[in-house]
PDB file of C-alpha atoms in Angstrom:
ATOM      1  CA  UNK A  59      20.658   2.000 -13.814  1.00 93.00           C
ATOM      2  CA  UNK A  60      21.995   3.430 -11.007  1.00 96.00           C
ATOM      3  CA  UNK A  61      24.420   1.279  -8.682  1.00 97.00           C
ATOM      4  CA  UNK A  62      26.179   1.808  -5.225  1.00 97.00           C
ATOM      5  CA  UNK A  63      28.599  -0.032  -4.246  1.00 96.00           C
ATOM      6  CA  UNK A  64      29.993  -1.025  -0.135  1.00 96.00           C
ATOM      7  CA  UNK A  65      31.682  -3.299   0.647  1.00 94.00           C
ATOM      8  CA  UNK A  66      34.515  -3.275   3.254  1.00 91.00           C
ATOM      9  CA  UNK A  67      36.942  -4.539   0.980  1.00 91.00           C
ATOM     10  CA  UNK A  68      38.187  -1.432  -0.931  1.00 89.00           C
ATOM     11  CA  UNK A  69      39.677  -3.736  -3.728  1.00 92.00           C
ATOM     12  CA  UNK A  70      36.541  -5.496  -4.004  1.00 92.00           C
ATOM     13  CA  UNK A  71      34.701  -2.583  -4.259  1.00 92.00           C
ATOM     14  CA  UNK A  72      37.316  -2.064  -7.408  1.00 92.00           C
ATOM     15  CA  UNK A  73      36.793  -4.670  -9.214  1.00 93.00           C
ATOM     16  CA  UNK A  74      33.142  -4.463  -8.742  1.00 93.00           C
ATOM     17  CA  UNK A  75      32.838  -0.547 -10.003  1.00 94.00           C
ATOM     18  CA  UNK A  76      34.942  -2.283 -13.375  1.00 94.00           C
ATOM     19  CA  UNK A  77      32.640  -4.656 -13.806  1.00 93.00           C
ATOM     20  CA  UNK A  78      29.049  -2.991 -13.754  1.00 95.00           C
ATOM     21  CA  UNK A  79      30.355  -0.007 -16.286  1.00 92.00           C
ATOM     22  CA  UNK A  80      31.379  -2.250 -18.438  1.00 93.00           C
ATOM     23  CA  UNK A  81      27.939  -3.104 -19.074  1.00 92.00           C
ATOM     24  CA  UNK A  82      26.681   0.236 -20.739  1.00 88.00           C
ATOM     25  CA  UNK A  83      22.844   0.362 -18.797  1.00 93.00           C
ATOM     26  CA  UNK A  84      24.791   1.035 -15.747  1.00 95.00           C
ATOM     27  CA  UNK A  85      26.148   3.804 -13.772  1.00 95.00           C
ATOM     28  CA  UNK A  86      28.132   3.463 -10.148  1.00 96.00           C
ATOM     29  CA  UNK A  87      27.058   6.253  -8.859  1.00 96.00           C
ATOM     30  CA  UNK A  88      29.644   5.835  -5.883  1.00 96.00           C
ATOM     31  CA  UNK A  89      31.542   3.196  -3.287  1.00 95.00           C
ATOM     32  CA  UNK A  90      31.928   2.909   0.883  1.00 94.00           C
ATOM     33  CA  UNK A  91      32.872   0.326   2.565  1.00 93.00           C
ATOM     34  CA  UNK A  92      31.277   1.039   5.974  1.00 93.00           C
ATOM     35  CA  UNK A  93      27.399   0.352   6.957  1.00 92.00           C
ATOM     36  CA  UNK A  94      27.417   4.263   7.846  1.00 93.00           C
ATOM     37  CA  UNK A  95      29.260   5.263   4.128  1.00 94.00           C
ATOM     38  CA  UNK A  96      26.013   3.438   3.267  1.00 95.00           C
ATOM     39  CA  UNK A  97      23.332   5.327   4.687  1.00 95.00           C
ATOM     40  CA  UNK A  98      24.810   7.928   3.898  1.00 95.00           C
ATOM     41  CA  UNK A  99      26.424   7.547   0.283  1.00 96.00           C
ATOM     42  CA  UNK A 100      22.386   6.000   0.092  1.00 96.00           C
ATOM     43  CA  UNK A 101      20.956   9.237   1.315  1.00 94.00           C
ATOM     44  CA  UNK A 102      23.606  11.395  -1.480  1.00 94.00           C
ATOM     45  CA  UNK A 103      23.204   9.500  -4.142  1.00 94.00           C
ATOM     46  CA  UNK A 104      20.131   7.475  -4.552  1.00 95.00           C
ATOM     47  CA  UNK A 105      20.885   4.929  -6.255  1.00 97.00           C
ATOM     48  CA  UNK A 106      18.108   2.718  -7.791  1.00 96.00           C
ATOM     49  CA  UNK A 107      19.719  -0.313  -6.095  1.00 97.00           C
ATOM     50  CA  UNK A 108      22.481  -0.936  -3.210  1.00 97.00           C
ATOM     51  CA  UNK A 109      25.116  -3.524  -4.033  1.00 97.00           C
ATOM     52  CA  UNK A 110      26.595  -4.593  -0.264  1.00 96.00           C
ATOM     53  CA  UNK A 111      28.295  -6.865   1.506  1.00 94.00           C
ATOM     54  CA  UNK A 112      27.202  -8.336   5.014  1.00 91.00           C
ATOM     55  CA  UNK A 113      29.912  -8.102   7.092  1.00 88.00           C
ATOM     56  CA  UNK A 114      31.534  -4.790   7.542  1.00 88.00           C
ATOM     57  CA  UNK A 115      33.312  -3.130  10.227  1.00 80.00           C
ATOM     58  CA  UNK A 116      30.893  -1.156  13.014  1.00 83.00           C
ATOM     59  CA  UNK A 117      27.355  -2.281  11.078  1.00 89.00           C
ATOM     60  CA  UNK A 118      26.481  -5.213   9.366  1.00 91.00           C
ATOM     61  CA  UNK A 119      25.165  -5.341   6.034  1.00 93.00           C
ATOM     62  CA  UNK A 120      22.136  -6.428   7.136  1.00 92.00           C
ATOM     63  CA  UNK A 121      21.646  -3.784   9.911  1.00 93.00           C
ATOM     64  CA  UNK A 122      22.081  -0.773   7.054  1.00 95.00           C
ATOM     65  CA  UNK A 123      19.785  -2.753   4.855  1.00 94.00           C
ATOM     66  CA  UNK A 124      16.707  -2.874   8.083  1.00 92.00           C
ATOM     67  CA  UNK A 125      17.274   0.790   8.991  1.00 94.00           C
ATOM     68  CA  UNK A 126      16.758   1.309   4.960  1.00 95.00           C
ATOM     69  CA  UNK A 127      14.184  -0.712   4.081  1.00 91.00           C
ATOM     70  CA  UNK A 128      11.778   0.786   7.334  1.00 90.00           C
ATOM     71  CA  UNK A 129      12.465   4.536   6.011  1.00 92.00           C
ATOM     72  CA  UNK A 130      11.147   3.212   2.301  1.00 92.00           C
ATOM     73  CA  UNK A 131      10.230  -0.456   1.644  1.00 88.00           C
ATOM     74  CA  UNK A 132      10.438   0.153  -1.773  1.00 89.00           C
ATOM     75  CA  UNK A 133      14.356   0.721  -1.582  1.00 94.00           C
ATOM     76  CA  UNK A 134      16.332  -2.515  -3.875  1.00 95.00           C
ATOM     77  CA  UNK A 135      18.954  -4.097  -2.300  1.00 96.00           C
ATOM     78  CA  UNK A 136      20.699  -7.071  -2.833  1.00 95.00           C
ATOM     79  CA  UNK A 137      23.157  -8.288  -0.967  1.00 94.00           C
ATOM     80  CA  UNK A 138      26.460  -9.646  -2.389  1.00 91.00           C
ATOM     81  CA  UNK A 139      28.725 -11.870   0.014  1.00 87.00           C
ATOM     82  CA  UNK A 140      31.036 -14.694   0.818  1.00 86.00           C
ATOM     83  CA  UNK A 141      28.600 -16.113   3.723  1.00 76.00           C
ATOM     84  CA  UNK A 142      26.030 -18.461   2.515  1.00 72.00           C
ATOM     85  CA  UNK A 143      25.367 -18.278   6.562  1.00 73.00           C
ATOM     86  CA  UNK A 144      21.326 -19.736   6.824  1.00 73.00           C
ATOM     87  CA  UNK A 145      21.051 -17.521   9.276  1.00 77.00           C
ATOM     88  CA  UNK A 146      22.049 -13.947   7.018  1.00 81.00           C
ATOM     89  CA  UNK A 147      19.455 -16.035   3.955  1.00 81.00           C
ATOM     90  CA  UNK A 148      16.640 -15.778   6.784  1.00 78.00           C
ATOM     91  CA  UNK A 149      17.903 -12.699   7.734  1.00 82.00           C
ATOM     92  CA  UNK A 150      17.724 -11.300   4.228  1.00 84.00           C
ATOM     93  CA  UNK A 151      14.927 -12.250   3.395  1.00 79.00           C
ATOM     94  CA  UNK A 152      12.665 -11.385   6.613  1.00 79.00           C
ATOM     95  CA  UNK A 153      13.117  -8.398   6.211  1.00 84.00           C
ATOM     96  CA  UNK A 154      12.967  -7.744   2.012  1.00 85.00           C
ATOM     97  CA  UNK A 155      16.078  -7.701   0.425  1.00 89.00           C
ATOM     98  CA  UNK A 156      15.442  -8.231  -3.698  1.00 89.00           C
ATOM     99  CA  UNK A 157      18.427 -10.096  -3.718  1.00 87.00           C
ATOM    100  CA  UNK A 158      21.081 -12.587  -2.035  1.00 89.00           C
ATOM    101  CA  UNK A 159      24.277 -13.750  -4.054  1.00 88.00           C
ATOM    102  CA  UNK A 160      27.912 -15.077  -3.137  1.00 87.00           C
ATOM    103  CA  UNK A 161      30.670 -13.274  -4.660  1.00 85.00           C
ATOM    104  CA  UNK A 162      32.488 -16.115  -6.426  1.00 81.00           C
ATOM    105  CA  UNK A 163      29.265 -16.239  -9.406  1.00 78.00           C
ATOM    106  CA  UNK A 164      31.217 -12.903 -10.893  1.00 80.00           C
ATOM    107  CA  UNK A 165      28.904 -14.417 -14.032  1.00 85.00           C
ATOM    108  CA  UNK A 166      25.617 -13.469 -12.447  1.00 87.00           C
ATOM    109  CA  UNK A 167      25.456 -10.035 -11.301  1.00 92.00           C
ATOM    110  CA  UNK A 168      25.036  -7.578 -14.076  1.00 94.00           C
ATOM    111  CA  UNK A 169      21.912 -10.169 -15.265  1.00 93.00           C
ATOM    112  CA  UNK A 170      20.916  -9.814 -11.566  1.00 92.00           C
ATOM    113  CA  UNK A 171      21.172  -6.425 -10.938  1.00 94.00           C
ATOM    114  CA  UNK A 172      19.079  -5.636 -14.176  1.00 93.00           C
ATOM    115  CA  UNK A 173      16.206  -8.351 -12.990  1.00 91.00           C
ATOM    116  CA  UNK A 174      16.463  -6.567  -9.109  1.00 92.00           C
ATOM    117  CA  UNK A 175      16.050  -3.073 -11.460  1.00 93.00           C
ATOM    118  CA  UNK A 176      12.885  -4.422 -13.177  1.00 90.00           C
ATOM    119  CA  UNK A 177      11.316  -5.435  -9.166  1.00 85.00           C
ATOM    120  CA  UNK A 178      12.426  -8.979  -9.213  1.00 85.00           C
ATOM    121  CA  UNK A 179      14.072 -10.970  -7.093  1.00 83.00           C
ATOM    122  CA  UNK A 180      17.284 -12.943  -7.075  1.00 86.00           C
ATOM    123  CA  UNK A 181      18.692 -15.370  -5.393  1.00 77.00           C
ATOM    124  CA  UNK A 182      21.375 -17.519  -6.536  1.00 69.00           C
ATOM    125  CA  UNK A 183      21.398 -21.316  -7.299  1.00 64.00           C
ATOM    126  CA  UNK A 184      23.293 -22.254  -4.701  1.00 65.00           C
ATOM    127  CA  UNK A 185      21.222 -20.269  -2.438  1.00 68.00           C
ATOM    128  CA  UNK A 186      17.884 -21.303  -3.509  1.00 65.00           C
ATOM    129  CA  UNK A 187      18.954 -25.101  -3.448  1.00 63.00           C
ATOM    130  CA  UNK A 188      19.105 -24.421  -0.299  1.00 62.00           C
ATOM    131  CA  UNK A 189      15.720 -22.337   0.852  1.00 63.00           C
ATOM    132  CA  UNK A 190      13.533 -26.439   1.334  1.00 60.00           C
ATOM    133  CA  UNK A 191      16.355 -27.264   3.243  1.00 61.00           C
ATOM    134  CA  UNK A 192      15.346 -24.479   6.424  1.00 59.00           C
ATOM    135  CA  UNK A 193      11.426 -24.568   5.726  1.00 54.00           C
ATOM    136  CA  UNK A 194       9.748 -26.093   9.227  1.00 53.00           C
ATOM    137  CA  UNK A 195       7.156 -26.021  10.763  1.00 49.00           C
ATOM    138  CA  UNK A 196       4.081 -25.710   9.895  1.00 48.00           C
ATOM    139  CA  UNK A 197       1.929 -22.608   8.086  1.00 49.00           C
ATOM    140  CA  UNK A 198       0.229 -20.070   9.990  1.00 50.00           C
ATOM    141  CA  UNK A 199      -3.345 -18.838   9.849  1.00 49.00           C
ATOM    142  CA  UNK A 200      -2.702 -15.766   9.166  1.00 56.00           C
ATOM    143  CA  UNK A 201      -2.284 -17.242   5.001  1.00 73.00           C
ATOM    144  CA  UNK A 202      -5.923 -16.873   5.102  1.00 74.00           C
ATOM    145  CA  UNK A 203      -5.266 -12.561   5.000  1.00 78.00           C
ATOM    146  CA  UNK A 204      -4.572 -13.230   1.578  1.00 84.00           C
ATOM    147  CA  UNK A 205      -7.555 -15.015   0.540  1.00 85.00           C
ATOM    148  CA  UNK A 206      -6.071 -18.852   0.650  1.00 87.00           C
ATOM    149  CA  UNK A 207      -7.925 -21.971   1.318  1.00 86.00           C
ATOM    150  CA  UNK A 208      -6.580 -25.093   2.749  1.00 84.00           C
ATOM    151  CA  UNK A 209      -5.828 -26.812   0.464  1.00 88.00           C
ATOM    152  CA  UNK A 210      -4.082 -24.593  -1.322  1.00 90.00           C
ATOM    153  CA  UNK A 211      -2.001 -23.554   2.298  1.00 89.00           C
ATOM    154  CA  UNK A 212      -1.682 -27.207   1.847  1.00 88.00           C
ATOM    155  CA  UNK A 213       0.440 -26.864  -1.520  1.00 92.00           C
ATOM    156  CA  UNK A 214       2.503 -23.760  -1.241  1.00 91.00           C
ATOM    157  CA  UNK A 215       3.563 -26.333   1.043  1.00 88.00           C
ATOM    158  CA  UNK A 216       4.502 -28.635  -0.634  1.00 88.00           C
ATOM    159  CA  UNK A 217       6.065 -26.351  -3.268  1.00 89.00           C
ATOM    160  CA  UNK A 218       8.132 -24.701  -0.667  1.00 84.00           C
ATOM    161  CA  UNK A 219       9.087 -28.833   0.586  1.00 80.00           C
ATOM    162  CA  UNK A 220      10.150 -29.040  -3.137  1.00 82.00           C
ATOM    163  CA  UNK A 221       8.745 -31.441  -4.282  1.00 87.00           C
ATOM    164  CA  UNK A 222       7.764 -31.951  -7.643  1.00 90.00           C
ATOM    165  CA  UNK A 223       4.075 -31.778  -9.094  1.00 92.00           C
ATOM    166  CA  UNK A 224       3.256 -35.531  -9.201  1.00 91.00           C
ATOM    167  CA  UNK A 225       4.456 -35.512  -5.763  1.00 90.00           C
ATOM    168  CA  UNK A 226       2.415 -33.368  -4.223  1.00 91.00           C
ATOM    169  CA  UNK A 227      -0.371 -34.916  -6.506  1.00 91.00           C
ATOM    170  CA  UNK A 228       0.702 -38.570  -4.544  1.00 88.00           C
ATOM    171  CA  UNK A 229       1.177 -36.299  -2.082  1.00 84.00           C
ATOM    172  CA  UNK A 230      -2.576 -35.195  -1.478  1.00 87.00           C
ATOM    173  CA  UNK A 231      -3.940 -37.625  -3.522  1.00 86.00           C
ATOM    174  CA  UNK A 232      -4.802 -35.624  -6.224  1.00 89.00           C
ATOM    175  CA  UNK A 233      -4.512 -35.382 -10.473  1.00 92.00           C
ATOM    176  CA  UNK A 234      -1.336 -34.301 -11.311  1.00 92.00           C
ATOM    177  CA  UNK A 235      -3.792 -32.130 -13.490  1.00 93.00           C
ATOM    178  CA  UNK A 236      -5.545 -30.652 -10.558  1.00 93.00           C
ATOM    179  CA  UNK A 237      -2.313 -29.234  -8.696  1.00 94.00           C
ATOM    180  CA  UNK A 238      -1.163 -27.579 -11.994  1.00 94.00           C
ATOM    181  CA  UNK A 239      -4.593 -25.501 -12.131  1.00 94.00           C
ATOM    182  CA  UNK A 240      -3.383 -24.989  -7.983  1.00 94.00           C
ATOM    183  CA  UNK A 241      -0.347 -23.639  -8.452  1.00 94.00           C
ATOM    184  CA  UNK A 242      -1.589 -21.407 -11.451  1.00 94.00           C
ATOM    185  CA  UNK A 243      -4.263 -19.667  -8.996  1.00 93.00           C
ATOM    186  CA  UNK A 244      -2.392 -19.226  -6.587  1.00 94.00           C
ATOM    187  CA  UNK A 245      -0.005 -17.346  -8.317  1.00 94.00           C
ATOM    188  CA  UNK A 246      -2.045 -15.139  -9.172  1.00 92.00           C
ATOM    189  CA  UNK A 247      -3.997 -14.559  -6.387  1.00 90.00           C
ATOM    190  CA  UNK A 248      -0.617 -13.278  -4.962  1.00 92.00           C
ATOM    191  CA  UNK A 249       0.888 -11.584  -7.583  1.00 91.00           C
ATOM    192  CA  UNK A 250       4.003 -14.359  -8.056  1.00 91.00           C
ATOM    193  CA  UNK A 251       5.687 -15.190 -10.812  1.00 89.00           C
ATOM    194  CA  UNK A 252       7.406 -18.166 -10.603  1.00 89.00           C
ATOM    195  CA  UNK A 253       7.607 -21.250  -7.629  1.00 88.00           C
ATOM    196  CA  UNK A 254      11.082 -20.072  -6.019  1.00 85.00           C
ATOM    197  CA  UNK A 255       9.282 -16.978  -5.247  1.00 87.00           C
ATOM    198  CA  UNK A 256       6.166 -18.961  -4.045  1.00 89.00           C
ATOM    199  CA  UNK A 257       8.503 -20.560  -2.151  1.00 85.00           C
ATOM    200  CA  UNK A 258      10.192 -17.436  -0.601  1.00 84.00           C
ATOM    201  CA  UNK A 259       6.571 -16.229  -0.579  1.00 85.00           C
ATOM    202  CA  UNK A 260       5.690 -19.519   2.059  1.00 84.00           C
ATOM    203  CA  UNK A 261       9.393 -18.485   4.228  1.00 76.00           C
ATOM    204  CA  UNK A 262       8.857 -14.643   5.103  1.00 77.00           C
ATOM    205  CA  UNK A 263       5.001 -15.936   6.287  1.00 76.00           C
ATOM    206  CA  UNK A 264       5.223 -19.002   8.216  1.00 67.00           C
TER     207      UNK A 264
END
């Protein structure tokens, strides 16, 4: 898979290039150091995945992603940053980024790129554990457009709030088996793989 690296710290870009190219499945097709370079290089190199920092001079990674995803919603962008700022995470989720990782977890970079390459989303453990705390408010009525019933919407809300099947069953006065069945049906309806993707779905549409 072809990867473009953009980070305003050239030493970081060089180190990432070395790490990625040590894997035989990954080819680094270019490196950039700014948002404007990211856009230009993306057009020139046509990478499969853009691995990009968030904070850069002139234009943030979020702004770059918004531009590229507007042009092609299928663009695969994986953020790699030192900033676990809630606002950045929220924006990354909303605009459709494929992942958000922290630089200190360097051992997860290559597996995450491979996961993104097959169309799945990746969020580091630190990010996943904080998603429930970012969720607030009640789900909007537009959940109905996905063919979800009121009860299914209630269950999605509880999943997004980090409750286990047992806890959901106790909260909604259902059996644990019924909750499992509901979740299986919901995942199938929405074309999602697991509870993490379900929580992200809830957040993006709340």
